[in-house]
Amino acid sequence: MQAIPHGLGATNTVLVEAGPRLPLFDGCATRRLEKDWQAALPAHTLMARAGLAAARLALALRPHAQRIWVACGPGNNGGDGLEAALHLARWGKAVHLTWLGTPERTPPDSHRSWAQLEAWRTATGTTALQWAEAPPERFDLCIDALLGIGAQRPPEGRAAAWIGHINSGREAGATVLSLDLPSGLFAGSGVAHDCHVQATDTLSLLTLKPGLFTHQGRDACGRIWLDDLGTDSQTPEGKGVPTAWLNPAPANTVQAHASHKGSRGDVVVVGGAPGMTGAAWLASMAALHHGAGRVHTVLLDAADTGAPAFHPLQPELMTAELAGQDLARPRSAVVCGCGGGRAVQTVLTRVLADSARLVLDADALNALAGDSRTAPAWRRQLAQRHAAGRSTVLTPHPLEAARLLGSDTAHVQAHRMSSAQKLAETYRCTVVLKGSGTVIAAAGRTPHINPTGNARLATAGTGDVLAGLIGAELAGGHSDFEAACRAVYHHGHAAGPLDDDGPALTASVLARGG
């Protein structure tokens, strides 16, 4: 992680980038941790550090800002903003300060920040800091200290009006630095109210929050920074239990020189019913290019399609009939469902019974969620696989997850982590809930949220590619949770940087490594 320029003095503020395994704390967990630190440190220490960190980062982002607006809410997020405004004014910056709070009703920490600011203004007679009832007409830097982790209901009144003005300024080229979270974004879920700040940068204070990295969070936050407020070198009892972890970059797997194709694992892809053979080929290509020693493609109802006996552009892939495959080989994995259509239901019983390691995707998931007479038996087979210690990974997108849970997509998206966890516990599998900030969950494990990937993955077939990558990781000997975490990270990383003017990323290119 990259620190902000040292010319502004010692700082704990770092730019959060994909790679490290970092703990994430939702709003409740953050408040518990904050309370522990407040008990361990002198009064007002955390808010004083937060305001200083915000002011330093603001100047690092926009060192020549001439018109600075600090928009403060009535709670402690607003107190952080008051502290930042005081520092900026002391450093000679002209600050336009608006506050939704009042001295009589603000929390004790924020009241102390207000009192310090007023005392300095009175003692110096400064005009650099201007209290105002309304936002400035124009600004080139705004510190959003309206709501932070306190966004429990949709912003309204002056708060909503100010958020609209902040976003208008951003569209005109202003830098918008949100403190803790863009106002209107939920810390735990990444759900954003219709009225929310679109930040260029977000400074998360004390902890990183899951909502920064999943669902609508990544679009709302811009670049994400963390300042631990000087707590990293100090350890009060417990230090908090993370709500989730940021999925880390996988360690490289070193292959022995004496490796051969059999020792690198086999992947069997079962899918590709008539009209959908491309999905099976994409999963197969991805498994091959991700390191599987051999890949066999079983096209369902192949006799009805006139499909060729091999892929003309990828002759390394072998076609096969399911009856001839030994799915229980120790170093093999089955990927079932990609383009499977209804035909997948004819093979699902055997695949669940025999596969040593298994990825269920697309139409295999729809079969599990269906109301056919055999669906309850398939779900019992999943429980039996878990009891036998055999790996299974489910890879639903939100609509498939909703079907599996008997819910709806809106509910799944509003509760991504808990939905993934419920799926994992219900079906006794590792679950990869796809989407912005993919969630990887397993029973008894703290979920991971993946930081890689972008809108370039929003094309047909990229989910089939992910299924193939997970299959290759399973065949390579990784556990189901580890295989899912590794594959999801690689899948997102292969998308490369988001460039709206660049060529579209097709799934076949992604299958070959991006």
PDB file of C-alpha atoms in Angstrom, residues 173-335:
ATOM      1  CA  GLY A 173     -13.866  18.743 -11.743  1.00  0.00           C
ATOM      2  CA  ALA A 174     -13.738  19.197  -7.973  1.00  0.00           C
ATOM      3  CA  THR A 175     -11.949  16.713  -5.728  1.00  0.00           C
ATOM      4  CA  VAL A 176     -14.353  15.115  -3.237  1.00  0.00           C
ATOM      5  CA  LEU A 177     -12.824  13.432  -0.190  1.00  0.00           C
ATOM      6  CA  SER A 178     -15.339  11.452   1.886  1.00  0.00           C
ATOM      7  CA  LEU A 179     -14.496  10.594   5.484  1.00  0.00           C
ATOM      8  CA  ASP A 180     -15.064   6.955   6.483  1.00  0.00           C
ATOM      9  CA  LEU A 181     -17.656   6.391   3.713  1.00  0.00           C
ATOM     10  CA  PRO A 182     -19.313   8.465   1.014  1.00  0.00           C
ATOM     11  CA  SER A 183     -22.396   9.865   2.732  1.00  0.00           C
ATOM     12  CA  GLY A 184     -25.387   7.662   1.940  1.00  0.00           C
ATOM     13  CA  LEU A 185     -23.416   4.398   1.614  1.00  0.00           C
ATOM     14  CA  PHE A 186     -23.937   1.571   4.129  1.00  0.00           C
ATOM     15  CA  ALA A 187     -20.758   0.371   5.836  1.00  0.00           C
ATOM     16  CA  GLY A 188     -21.629  -3.318   5.953  1.00  0.00           C
ATOM     17  CA  SER A 189     -23.417  -3.988   2.687  1.00  0.00           C
ATOM     18  CA  GLY A 190     -22.210  -1.496   0.082  1.00  0.00           C
ATOM     19  CA  VAL A 191     -25.827  -0.486  -0.570  1.00  0.00           C
ATOM     20  CA  ALA A 192     -26.103   3.187  -1.509  1.00  0.00           C
ATOM     21  CA  HIS A 193     -29.195   5.313  -1.041  1.00  0.00           C
ATOM     22  CA  ASP A 194     -30.451   6.973  -4.206  1.00  0.00           C
ATOM     23  CA  CYS A 195     -29.047  10.160  -2.682  1.00  0.00           C
ATOM     24  CA  HIS A 196     -25.365   9.485  -1.958  1.00  0.00           C
ATOM     25  CA  VAL A 197     -22.017  11.146  -2.495  1.00  0.00           C
ATOM     26  CA  GLN A 198     -19.940  10.140  -5.489  1.00  0.00           C
ATOM     27  CA  ALA A 199     -16.429  10.623  -4.120  1.00  0.00           C
ATOM     28  CA  THR A 200     -13.151  10.855  -5.981  1.00  0.00           C
ATOM     29  CA  ASP A 201     -11.413   9.595  -2.818  1.00  0.00           C
ATOM     30  CA  THR A 202     -12.541   8.024   0.457  1.00  0.00           C
ATOM     31  CA  LEU A 203     -10.492   8.068   3.661  1.00  0.00           C
ATOM     32  CA  SER A 204     -11.585   5.163   5.854  1.00  0.00           C
ATOM     33  CA  LEU A 205     -10.731   5.932   9.474  1.00  0.00           C
ATOM     34  CA  LEU A 206      -9.580   3.368  12.059  1.00  0.00           C
ATOM     35  CA  THR A 207     -10.889   0.404  10.009  1.00  0.00           C
ATOM     36  CA  LEU A 208     -11.741  -0.583   6.478  1.00  0.00           C
ATOM     37  CA  LYS A 209     -15.433  -1.320   5.935  1.00  0.00           C
ATOM     38  CA  PRO A 210     -16.880  -4.113   3.751  1.00  0.00           C
ATOM     39  CA  GLY A 211     -19.218  -1.684   1.993  1.00  0.00           C
ATOM     40  CA  LEU A 212     -16.236   0.084   0.441  1.00  0.00           C
ATOM     41  CA  PHE A 213     -15.472  -2.972  -1.674  1.00  0.00           C
ATOM     42  CA  THR A 214     -18.736  -4.609  -2.693  1.00  0.00           C
ATOM     43  CA  HIS A 215     -22.026  -3.871  -4.483  1.00  0.00           C
ATOM     44  CA  GLN A 216     -22.293  -0.093  -5.089  1.00  0.00           C
ATOM     45  CA  GLY A 217     -19.359   0.777  -2.861  1.00  0.00           C
ATOM     46  CA  ARG A 218     -16.623   0.621  -5.434  1.00  0.00           C
ATOM     47  CA  ASP A 219     -18.487   3.027  -7.727  1.00  0.00           C
ATOM     48  CA  ALA A 220     -19.224   5.481  -4.911  1.00  0.00           C
ATOM     49  CA  CYS A 221     -15.815   5.555  -3.222  1.00  0.00           C
ATOM     50  CA  GLY A 222     -13.263   6.339  -5.904  1.00  0.00           C
ATOM     51  CA  ARG A 223      -9.795   5.639  -4.549  1.00  0.00           C
ATOM     52  CA  ILE A 224      -9.826   4.168  -1.055  1.00  0.00           C
ATOM     53  CA  TRP A 225      -7.391   5.280   1.642  1.00  0.00           C
ATOM     54  CA  LEU A 226      -6.951   3.972   5.172  1.00  0.00           C
ATOM     55  CA  ASP A 227      -5.655   5.699   8.283  1.00  0.00           C
ATOM     56  CA  ASP A 228      -5.582   3.466  11.370  1.00  0.00           C
ATOM     57  CA  LEU A 229      -5.292   6.594  13.567  1.00  0.00           C
ATOM     58  CA  GLY A 230      -2.055   5.390  15.093  1.00  0.00           C
ATOM     59  CA  THR A 231      -3.528   2.198  16.523  1.00  0.00           C
ATOM     60  CA  ASP A 232      -1.489  -0.329  14.563  1.00  0.00           C
ATOM     61  CA  SER A 233       1.433  -0.246  17.005  1.00  0.00           C
ATOM     62  CA  GLN A 234      -0.876  -0.365  20.028  1.00  0.00           C
ATOM     63  CA  THR A 235      -3.000  -3.341  20.938  1.00  0.00           C
ATOM     64  CA  PRO A 236      -5.946  -3.087  23.334  1.00  0.00           C
ATOM     65  CA  GLU A 237      -7.365  -6.421  24.379  1.00  0.00           C
ATOM     66  CA  GLY A 238      -9.059  -8.232  21.478  1.00  0.00           C
ATOM     67  CA  LYS A 239      -8.509  -5.623  18.743  1.00  0.00           C
ATOM     68  CA  GLY A 240     -11.836  -6.649  17.240  1.00  0.00           C
ATOM     69  CA  VAL A 241     -13.079  -9.567  15.168  1.00  0.00           C
ATOM     70  CA  PRO A 242     -13.221  -8.783  11.417  1.00  0.00           C
ATOM     71  CA  THR A 243     -16.559  -8.973   9.650  1.00  0.00           C
ATOM     72  CA  ALA A 244     -14.752 -10.039   6.473  1.00  0.00           C
ATOM     73  CA  TRP A 245     -11.310 -10.083   4.871  1.00  0.00           C
ATOM     74  CA  LEU A 246     -10.152  -8.415   1.700  1.00  0.00           C
ATOM     75  CA  ASN A 247      -9.247 -11.318  -0.580  1.00  0.00           C
ATOM     76  CA  PRO A 248      -5.438 -11.339  -0.972  1.00  0.00           C
ATOM     77  CA  ALA A 249      -3.292 -11.954  -4.016  1.00  0.00           C
ATOM     78  CA  PRO A 250      -2.547 -15.696  -4.153  1.00  0.00           C
ATOM     79  CA  ALA A 251       0.949 -16.964  -3.518  1.00  0.00           C
ATOM     80  CA  ASN A 252       2.603 -18.408  -6.587  1.00  0.00           C
ATOM     81  CA  THR A 253       2.415 -22.172  -6.902  1.00  0.00           C
ATOM     82  CA  VAL A 254       5.831 -23.633  -7.689  1.00  0.00           C
ATOM     83  CA  GLN A 255       5.728 -26.717  -9.905  1.00  0.00           C
ATOM     84  CA  ALA A 256       8.388 -29.388  -9.509  1.00  0.00           C
ATOM     85  CA  HIS A 257      10.717 -29.863 -12.486  1.00  0.00           C
ATOM     86  CA  ALA A 258       9.665 -33.502 -12.577  1.00  0.00           C
ATOM     87  CA  SER A 259       6.012 -32.578 -13.147  1.00  0.00           C
ATOM     88  CA  HIS A 260       3.996 -34.179 -15.908  1.00  0.00           C
ATOM     89  CA  LYS A 261       0.483 -33.597 -17.216  1.00  0.00           C
ATOM     90  CA  GLY A 262      -0.991 -36.153 -14.843  1.00  0.00           C
ATOM     91  CA  SER A 263       0.555 -34.557 -11.755  1.00  0.00           C
ATOM     92  CA  ARG A 264      -0.895 -31.137 -12.608  1.00  0.00           C
ATOM     93  CA  GLY A 265      -4.463 -32.407 -12.339  1.00  0.00           C
ATOM     94  CA  ASP A 266      -7.357 -33.106 -14.700  1.00  0.00           C
ATOM     95  CA  VAL A 267     -10.471 -31.024 -15.247  1.00  0.00           C
ATOM     96  CA  VAL A 268     -13.660 -32.459 -16.731  1.00  0.00           C
ATOM     97  CA  VAL A 269     -16.124 -29.840 -17.985  1.00  0.00           C
ATOM     98  CA  VAL A 270     -19.696 -31.098 -18.280  1.00  0.00           C
ATOM     99  CA  GLY A 271     -22.096 -28.786 -20.100  1.00  0.00           C
ATOM    100  CA  GLY A 272     -22.575 -27.246 -23.513  1.00  0.00           C
ATOM    101  CA  ALA A 273     -26.029 -28.503 -24.456  1.00  0.00           C
ATOM    102  CA  PRO A 274     -27.234 -27.791 -28.002  1.00  0.00           C
ATOM    103  CA  GLY A 275     -26.962 -24.104 -28.790  1.00  0.00           C
ATOM    104  CA  MET A 276     -24.751 -23.428 -25.751  1.00  0.00           C
ATOM    105  CA  THR A 277     -21.559 -25.354 -26.480  1.00  0.00           C
ATOM    106  CA  GLY A 278     -19.528 -22.141 -26.283  1.00  0.00           C
ATOM    107  CA  ALA A 279     -19.994 -21.997 -22.507  1.00  0.00           C
ATOM    108  CA  ALA A 280     -18.382 -25.414 -22.026  1.00  0.00           C
ATOM    109  CA  TRP A 281     -15.524 -24.559 -24.388  1.00  0.00           C
ATOM    110  CA  LEU A 282     -14.845 -21.306 -22.507  1.00  0.00           C
ATOM    111  CA  ALA A 283     -14.677 -23.101 -19.147  1.00  0.00           C
ATOM    112  CA  SER A 284     -12.403 -25.721 -20.698  1.00  0.00           C
ATOM    113  CA  MET A 285     -10.076 -23.133 -22.239  1.00  0.00           C
ATOM    114  CA  ALA A 286      -9.854 -21.280 -18.934  1.00  0.00           C
ATOM    115  CA  ALA A 287      -8.938 -24.460 -17.044  1.00  0.00           C
ATOM    116  CA  LEU A 288      -6.283 -25.306 -19.621  1.00  0.00           C
ATOM    117  CA  HIS A 289      -4.677 -21.857 -19.634  1.00  0.00           C
ATOM    118  CA  HIS A 290      -4.803 -21.721 -15.833  1.00  0.00           C
ATOM    119  CA  GLY A 291      -2.560 -24.738 -15.432  1.00  0.00           C
ATOM    120  CA  ALA A 292      -4.625 -27.930 -15.576  1.00  0.00           C
ATOM    121  CA  GLY A 293      -2.579 -30.798 -17.015  1.00  0.00           C
ATOM    122  CA  ARG A 294      -5.461 -32.223 -19.054  1.00  0.00           C
ATOM    123  CA  VAL A 295      -8.933 -30.966 -19.825  1.00  0.00           C
ATOM    124  CA  HIS A 296     -11.781 -33.174 -21.061  1.00  0.00           C
ATOM    125  CA  THR A 297     -14.938 -31.517 -22.397  1.00  0.00           C
ATOM    126  CA  VAL A 298     -18.189 -33.450 -22.137  1.00  0.00           C
ATOM    127  CA  LEU A 299     -20.785 -31.837 -24.420  1.00  0.00           C
ATOM    128  CA  LEU A 300     -24.288 -32.821 -23.360  1.00  0.00           C
ATOM    129  CA  ASP A 301     -26.494 -34.229 -26.098  1.00  0.00           C
ATOM    130  CA  ALA A 302     -23.531 -33.866 -28.460  1.00  0.00           C
ATOM    131  CA  ALA A 303     -25.043 -36.312 -30.913  1.00  0.00           C
ATOM    132  CA  ASP A 304     -27.867 -33.826 -31.518  1.00  0.00           C
ATOM    133  CA  THR A 305     -25.538 -30.912 -32.234  1.00  0.00           C
ATOM    134  CA  GLY A 306     -23.106 -32.270 -34.768  1.00  0.00           C
ATOM    135  CA  ALA A 307     -20.358 -30.751 -32.592  1.00  0.00           C
ATOM    136  CA  PRO A 308     -16.770 -31.389 -33.746  1.00  0.00           C
ATOM    137  CA  ALA A 309     -14.656 -33.920 -31.906  1.00  0.00           C
ATOM    138  CA  PHE A 310     -12.196 -31.180 -30.893  1.00  0.00           C
ATOM    139  CA  HIS A 311     -12.007 -27.411 -30.624  1.00  0.00           C
ATOM    140  CA  PRO A 312     -10.452 -26.200 -33.886  1.00  0.00           C
ATOM    141  CA  LEU A 313      -8.637 -23.295 -32.227  1.00  0.00           C
ATOM    142  CA  GLN A 314      -7.690 -25.177 -29.069  1.00  0.00           C
ATOM    143  CA  PRO A 315      -6.698 -28.705 -30.103  1.00  0.00           C
ATOM    144  CA  GLU A 316      -5.239 -29.416 -26.654  1.00  0.00           C
ATOM    145  CA  LEU A 317      -8.792 -29.829 -25.363  1.00  0.00           C
ATOM    146  CA  MET A 318     -10.185 -33.335 -25.558  1.00  0.00           C
ATOM    147  CA  THR A 319     -13.850 -34.201 -25.981  1.00  0.00           C
ATOM    148  CA  ALA A 320     -15.215 -37.184 -24.113  1.00  0.00           C
ATOM    149  CA  GLU A 321     -18.362 -38.971 -23.055  1.00  0.00           C
ATOM    150  CA  LEU A 322     -19.269 -38.834 -19.400  1.00  0.00           C
ATOM    151  CA  ALA A 323     -19.667 -42.597 -19.184  1.00  0.00           C
ATOM    152  CA  GLY A 324     -15.962 -43.041 -19.871  1.00  0.00           C
ATOM    153  CA  GLN A 325     -14.728 -40.581 -17.247  1.00  0.00           C
ATOM    154  CA  ASP A 326     -13.388 -41.547 -13.833  1.00  0.00           C
ATOM    155  CA  LEU A 327     -14.632 -38.534 -11.883  1.00  0.00           C
ATOM    156  CA  ALA A 328     -13.266 -39.791  -8.569  1.00  0.00           C
ATOM    157  CA  ARG A 329      -9.578 -39.565  -9.495  1.00  0.00           C
ATOM    158  CA  PRO A 330      -7.681 -37.919  -6.627  1.00  0.00           C
ATOM    159  CA  ARG A 331      -6.240 -35.073  -8.743  1.00  0.00           C
ATOM    160  CA  SER A 332      -9.311 -34.295 -10.803  1.00  0.00           C
ATOM    161  CA  ALA A 333     -12.100 -31.729 -10.675  1.00  0.00           C
ATOM    162  CA  VAL A 334     -15.439 -31.548 -12.447  1.00  0.00           C
ATOM    163  CA  VAL A 335     -16.994 -28.296 -13.643  1.00  0.00           C
TER     164      VAL A 335
END
